[in-house]
CSV table of C-alpha atoms in Angstrom, one decimal:
chain,number,residue,atom,x,y,z
A,1,MET,CA,197.5,-57.4,-39.3
A,2,ASP,CA,197.4,-53.4,-40.4
A,3,ASN,CA,200.8,-51.7,-39.9
A,4,THR,CA,199.4,-48.9,-37.4
A,5,ILE,CA,197.9,-51.7,-35.1
A,6,TYR,CA,201.4,-53.8,-35.7
A,7,GLN,CA,203.4,-51.0,-34.6
A,8,SER,CA,201.3,-49.9,-32.1
A,9,MET,CA,201.5,-52.9,-30.1
A,10,LYS,CA,204.9,-54.0,-30.6
A,11,SER,CA,205.8,-50.4,-28.8
A,12,ALA,CA,203.4,-50.9,-26.6
A,13,ILE,CA,205.0,-54.3,-26.0
A,14,GLN,CA,208.6,-53.1,-25.6
A,15,LEU,CA,207.1,-50.4,-23.0
A,16,LEU,CA,205.7,-52.8,-20.8
A,17,GLU,CA,209.6,-54.9,-20.8
A,18,ASN,CA,210.8,-51.5,-19.8
A,19,GLN,CA,208.1,-50.8,-17.4
A,20,ASN,CA,209.1,-54.1,-15.7
A,21,ILE,CA,212.8,-53.3,-15.5
A,22,ILE,CA,212.2,-50.0,-14.0
A,23,ALA,CA,210.0,-51.3,-11.5
A,24,ASN,CA,212.6,-54.2,-10.7
A,25,ASN,CA,214.9,-50.9,-10.3
A,26,LEU,CA,212.7,-49.1,-8.1
A,27,ALA,CA,212.5,-52.1,-5.8
A,28,ASN,CA,216.0,-52.8,-5.3
A,29,ILE,CA,217.2,-49.3,-4.2
A,30,SER,CA,217.7,-50.6,-0.7
A,31,THR,CA,219.7,-53.4,-2.1
A,32,ASN,CA,223.4,-53.4,-1.4
A,33,GLY,CA,225.5,-53.5,-4.8
A,34,PHE,CA,222.5,-53.5,-7.0
A,35,LYS,CA,223.5,-52.6,-10.6
A,36,GLU,CA,220.6,-50.5,-12.2
A,37,THR,CA,219.3,-52.0,-15.4
A,38,PHE,CA,217.8,-50.2,-18.6
A,39,ASN,CA,216.7,-50.9,-22.0
A,40,VAL,CA,218.4,-49.6,-25.1
A,41,PHE,CA,216.3,-49.4,-28.4
A,42,ILE,CA,218.1,-49.7,-31.7
A,43,LYS,CA,216.8,-49.1,-35.0
A,44,ASP,CA,218.0,-51.1,-37.6
A,45,LYS,CA,217.2,-51.5,-41.4
A,46,ASN,CA,216.7,-55.0,-42.7
A,47,GLU,CA,217.5,-56.3,-46.2
A,48,ASN,CA,214.0,-54.9,-47.5
A,49,ASN,CA,215.0,-51.5,-46.5
A,50,LEU,CA,212.5,-51.7,-43.5
A,51,TYR,CA,213.3,-50.6,-39.9
A,52,LYS,CA,213.2,-53.3,-37.3
A,53,THR,CA,213.9,-51.9,-33.7
A,54,GLN,CA,215.8,-54.5,-31.4
A,55,THR,CA,216.0,-54.1,-27.6
A,56,LYS,CA,219.4,-54.7,-25.9
A,57,LYS,CA,219.7,-54.5,-22.0
A,58,TYR,CA,222.5,-52.7,-20.5
A,59,TYR,CA,223.9,-52.3,-16.5
A,60,ASN,CA,224.8,-49.2,-15.1
A,61,PHE,CA,228.0,-50.6,-13.3
A,62,SER,CA,229.1,-47.5,-11.7
A,63,GLU,CA,229.8,-47.7,-8.0
A,64,GLY,CA,226.8,-46.7,-5.5
A,65,LEU,CA,227.4,-44.6,-2.5
A,66,ILE,CA,229.4,-45.8,0.4
A,67,THR,CA,228.1,-46.1,3.7
A,68,HIS,CA,230.5,-46.9,6.8
A,69,THR,CA,229.0,-49.3,8.9
A,70,GLN,CA,231.7,-50.4,11.2
A,71,ARG,CA,230.5,-54.2,10.9
A,72,LYS,CA,233.6,-56.3,10.6
A,73,LEU,CA,231.5,-58.5,8.0
A,74,ASP,CA,230.6,-55.6,5.7
A,75,LEU,CA,232.9,-54.8,2.9
A,76,VAL,CA,233.2,-53.3,-0.7
A,77,VAL,CA,234.9,-54.8,-3.5
A,78,LYS,CA,236.8,-52.6,-5.2
A,79,ASN,CA,236.9,-51.7,-9.3
A,80,ASN,CA,236.0,-54.3,-11.7
A,81,GLY,CA,236.2,-57.0,-8.8
A,82,TRP,CA,233.5,-59.2,-7.7
A,83,LEU,CA,232.4,-61.6,-5.0
A,84,VAL,CA,231.7,-65.6,-5.7
A,85,ILE,CA,228.7,-67.0,-4.5
A,86,LYS,CA,226.8,-70.4,-5.6
A,87,ASP,CA,223.2,-69.8,-6.5
A,88,GLN,CA,220.2,-72.0,-5.7
A,89,ASN,CA,221.3,-74.7,-8.4
A,90,GLY,CA,224.8,-75.0,-6.8
A,91,LYS,CA,226.5,-72.9,-10.2
A,92,ASP,CA,228.7,-69.8,-9.6
A,93,ALA,CA,227.1,-66.4,-9.5
A,94,TYR,CA,228.8,-62.9,-9.0
A,95,THR,CA,227.7,-60.3,-6.9
A,96,LYS,CA,228.8,-56.9,-5.4
A,97,ASN,CA,226.9,-57.2,-2.3
A,98,GLY,CA,229.5,-57.2,0.5
A,99,HIS,CA,226.9,-57.8,3.4
A,100,LEU,CA,228.2,-61.2,4.8
A,101,GLN,CA,226.2,-63.2,7.5
A,102,ILE,CA,227.0,-66.5,9.3
A,103,ASN,CA,224.4,-69.1,8.7
A,104,ALA,CA,223.4,-71.7,11.8
A,105,GLN,CA,225.9,-73.9,10.3
A,106,GLY,CA,228.8,-71.6,10.7
A,107,GLN,CA,228.9,-71.1,6.8
A,108,LEU,CA,229.6,-67.5,5.3
A,109,THR,CA,226.8,-66.4,3.2
A,110,ILE,CA,225.2,-63.4,1.1
A,111,GLN,CA,221.1,-63.5,1.0
A,112,ASN,CA,221.4,-66.6,2.2
A,113,TYR,CA,224.0,-67.8,-0.6
A,114,LYS,CA,227.3,-69.4,0.4
A,115,VAL,CA,230.1,-67.6,-0.4
A,116,VAL,CA,232.9,-69.4,-2.1
A,117,GLY,CA,236.5,-69.2,-0.8
A,118,LYS,CA,239.5,-69.7,-2.6
A,119,GLN,CA,239.3,-73.3,-1.3
A,120,GLY,CA,235.6,-73.9,-1.3
A,121,ASP,CA,232.9,-72.5,1.0
A,122,ILE,CA,234.1,-71.0,4.1
A,123,LYS,CA,233.2,-71.6,7.7
A,124,ILE,CA,233.7,-69.1,10.6
A,125,PRO,CA,234.0,-70.9,14.0
A,126,HIS,CA,231.4,-69.9,16.9
A,127,ASN,CA,231.6,-66.6,19.1
A,128,VAL,CA,234.8,-65.4,17.3
A,129,ASN,CA,236.0,-62.1,16.5
A,130,VAL,CA,237.0,-61.8,12.5
A,131,LYS,CA,238.6,-59.2,10.5
A,132,ILE,CA,238.8,-59.2,6.7
A,133,LEU,CA,242.0,-58.3,5.3
A,134,SER,CA,242.1,-55.9,1.7
A,135,ASN,CA,243.4,-59.3,-0.1
A,136,GLY,CA,239.8,-61.2,1.0
A,137,THR,CA,241.6,-63.0,3.7
A,138,ILE,CA,239.6,-63.7,6.6
A,139,LYS,CA,241.5,-63.7,10.1
A,140,GLU,CA,240.1,-65.0,13.6
A,141,ILE,CA,241.5,-62.3,16.3
A,142,GLU,CA,241.9,-63.8,19.9
A,143,ASN,CA,242.6,-61.5,23.0
A,144,LYS,CA,244.0,-63.4,25.7
A,145,GLN,CA,245.6,-61.4,28.6
A,146,ASN,CA,246.5,-58.7,26.4
A,147,ASN,CA,248.4,-61.0,24.1
A,148,ILE,CA,246.4,-60.7,20.6
A,149,SER,CA,246.8,-63.6,18.3
A,150,GLU,CA,245.6,-64.2,14.7
A,151,LYS,CA,244.6,-67.3,12.6
A,152,ILE,CA,243.9,-67.6,9.3
A,153,ILE,CA,240.3,-68.8,9.0
A,154,GLY,CA,240.2,-68.7,5.1
A,155,SER,CA,240.1,-66.0,1.9
A,156,LEU,CA,237.7,-64.9,-0.3
A,157,LYS,CA,237.5,-65.7,-3.8
A,158,LEU,CA,237.5,-62.6,-5.8
A,159,VAL,CA,237.2,-62.4,-9.7
A,160,CYS,CA,237.5,-59.8,-12.1
A,161,PHE,CA,235.5,-59.2,-15.4
A,162,LYS,CA,235.0,-57.1,-18.6
A,163,LYS,CA,231.6,-55.5,-18.0
A,164,ASN,CA,230.5,-57.0,-21.1
A,165,ASP,CA,231.2,-60.2,-19.7
A,166,LEU,CA,228.3,-60.5,-17.6
A,167,ILE,CA,224.5,-61.0,-17.6
A,168,GLN,CA,222.0,-60.2,-14.8
A,169,LYS,CA,219.1,-63.2,-14.3
A,170,ASP,CA,215.7,-63.2,-12.7
A,171,ASN,CA,217.2,-64.0,-8.9
A,172,GLY,CA,219.3,-60.3,-9.5
A,173,LEU,CA,223.3,-62.1,-9.8
A,174,PHE,CA,225.3,-61.6,-12.2
A,175,TYR,CA,226.6,-64.7,-14.6
A,176,LEU,CA,229.3,-64.8,-17.2
A,177,LYS,CA,228.2,-65.1,-20.5
A,178,LYS,CA,228.2,-68.3,-22.3
A,179,ASN,CA,230.2,-68.2,-25.7
A,180,ARG,CA,232.5,-70.4,-27.3
A,181,PHE,CA,235.8,-69.0,-25.6
A,182,ASN,CA,234.5,-69.3,-21.9
A,183,GLN,CA,232.0,-72.2,-22.0
A,184,ASN,CA,234.5,-74.9,-20.0
A,185,LEU,CA,236.2,-71.8,-18.6
A,186,LYS,CA,237.3,-72.1,-14.8
A,187,VAL,CA,237.4,-68.6,-13.1
A,188,LEU,CA,240.0,-68.2,-11.2
A,189,HIS,CA,240.9,-66.0,-8.1
A,190,ASP,CA,242.2,-62.5,-9.1
A,191,ASN,CA,244.8,-61.5,-6.6
A,192,THR,CA,245.2,-57.9,-7.8
A,193,ILE,CA,241.5,-57.5,-6.5
A,194,ARG,CA,241.0,-55.3,-3.1
A,195,VAL,CA,238.1,-55.1,-0.6
A,196,GLN,CA,237.9,-52.7,2.0
A,197,SER,CA,235.9,-53.8,5.2
A,198,GLU,CA,233.4,-52.1,7.5
A,199,MET,CA,231.9,-50.6,4.7
A,200,LEU,CA,228.9,-51.3,2.0
A,201,GLU,CA,228.4,-50.4,-1.6
A,202,ASN,CA,224.7,-49.2,-1.9
A,203,SER,CA,222.4,-49.6,-4.8
A,204,ASN,CA,223.5,-47.3,-7.9
A,205,VAL,CA,219.6,-46.8,-8.6
A,206,ASN,CA,218.9,-43.2,-9.4
A,207,PRO,CA,215.0,-43.3,-7.9
A,208,THR,CA,214.0,-39.5,-9.7
A,209,LYS,CA,214.7,-40.9,-12.6
A,210,ASN,CA,213.9,-44.0,-12.5
A,211,ILE,CA,210.1,-42.6,-11.6
A,212,VAL,CA,210.3,-39.8,-14.3
A,213,ASP,CA,210.8,-43.0,-17.0
A,214,MET,CA,207.9,-44.9,-15.3
A,215,ILE,CA,205.9,-41.9,-15.6
A,216,SER,CA,207.0,-41.3,-19.2
A,217,ASN,CA,206.5,-45.1,-20.6
A,218,ALA,CA,202.9,-44.9,-18.6
A,219,ARG,CA,201.8,-42.2,-20.9
A,220,GLN,CA,203.5,-43.7,-24.2
A,221,PHE,CA,201.9,-46.8,-23.6
A,222,ASP,CA,198.3,-44.7,-23.2
A,223,MET,CA,199.1,-43.1,-26.5
A,224,ASN,CA,199.6,-46.6,-28.2
A,225,MET,CA,196.5,-48.0,-26.5
A,226,LYS,CA,194.3,-45.0,-28.2
A,227,MET,CA,195.7,-44.8,-31.4
A,228,ILE,CA,194.7,-49.0,-31.7
A,229,SER,CA,191.3,-47.9,-30.3
A,230,MET,CA,190.8,-45.3,-32.6
A,231,TYR,CA,191.9,-47.5,-35.2
A,232,ASP,CA,189.5,-49.6,-34.3
A,233,GLN,CA,186.6,-47.4,-34.3
A,234,ASN,CA,187.2,-46.2,-37.7
A,235,ILE,CA,187.6,-49.4,-39.0
A,236,GLU,CA,184.1,-50.3,-37.5
A,237,ARG,CA,182.4,-46.9,-38.8
A,238,ALA,CA,184.0,-47.6,-42.0
A,239,ASN,CA,182.2,-51.4,-42.1
A,240,GLN,CA,178.7,-49.4,-40.9
A,241,LEU,CA,179.2,-47.0,-43.8
A,242,PHE,CA,180.1,-49.9,-46.5
A,243,ASN,CA,176.6,-51.9,-45.3
A,244,VAL,CA,174.4,-48.5,-45.7
A,245,ASN,CA,175.5,-48.1,-49.3
A,246,ASN,CA,175.1,-51.5,-50.1
């Protein structure tokens, strides 16, 4: 294959991958705790002194805008802290989405995924008032004849990671990267992580930037397609000339 077509096709494929990431960012503008994703294209010289382009995925872990909801089961996990949930396969996954719900079985969930507590799944008794302390402890509040009593129901499992330790999968959840150091590692609760209740962290996606990037990607993709089309036309004309001369 001619190098011109090869490079144009390779560039077009990379642009399509980038377009999918941008589209996913825009689709999750309203998803609580969502972290913006972007591709970075890096050019390196190989052993033959030729340039090779590599694509690396990065995440914007900056905090999104904070909304005061005044809902007892909403919370923000501060700094590098994460909530632990069980995905559809029962594996530990991590999220910044603090919009907690109670399912029909009384289990604490986030987006229908079970929330993991320090001692396992957390169940909330029916029709009780709860509050979540800054250390993740969940208490049942009961008011009888002006006497307020508090009872601990459970405690959230809060963990802390370095930014480069996590990778996001297609379900939108983050997972710990596997390597020879952590493949058998059990992630423990981190007592230093703090939460703030009655608040939610919004998505940190910048819609204006992503729309501009999407338009730019589309134009670059069209340019690559035109280059391939022009090359095909030139080859066809060259063949016609060759046939006439013979």
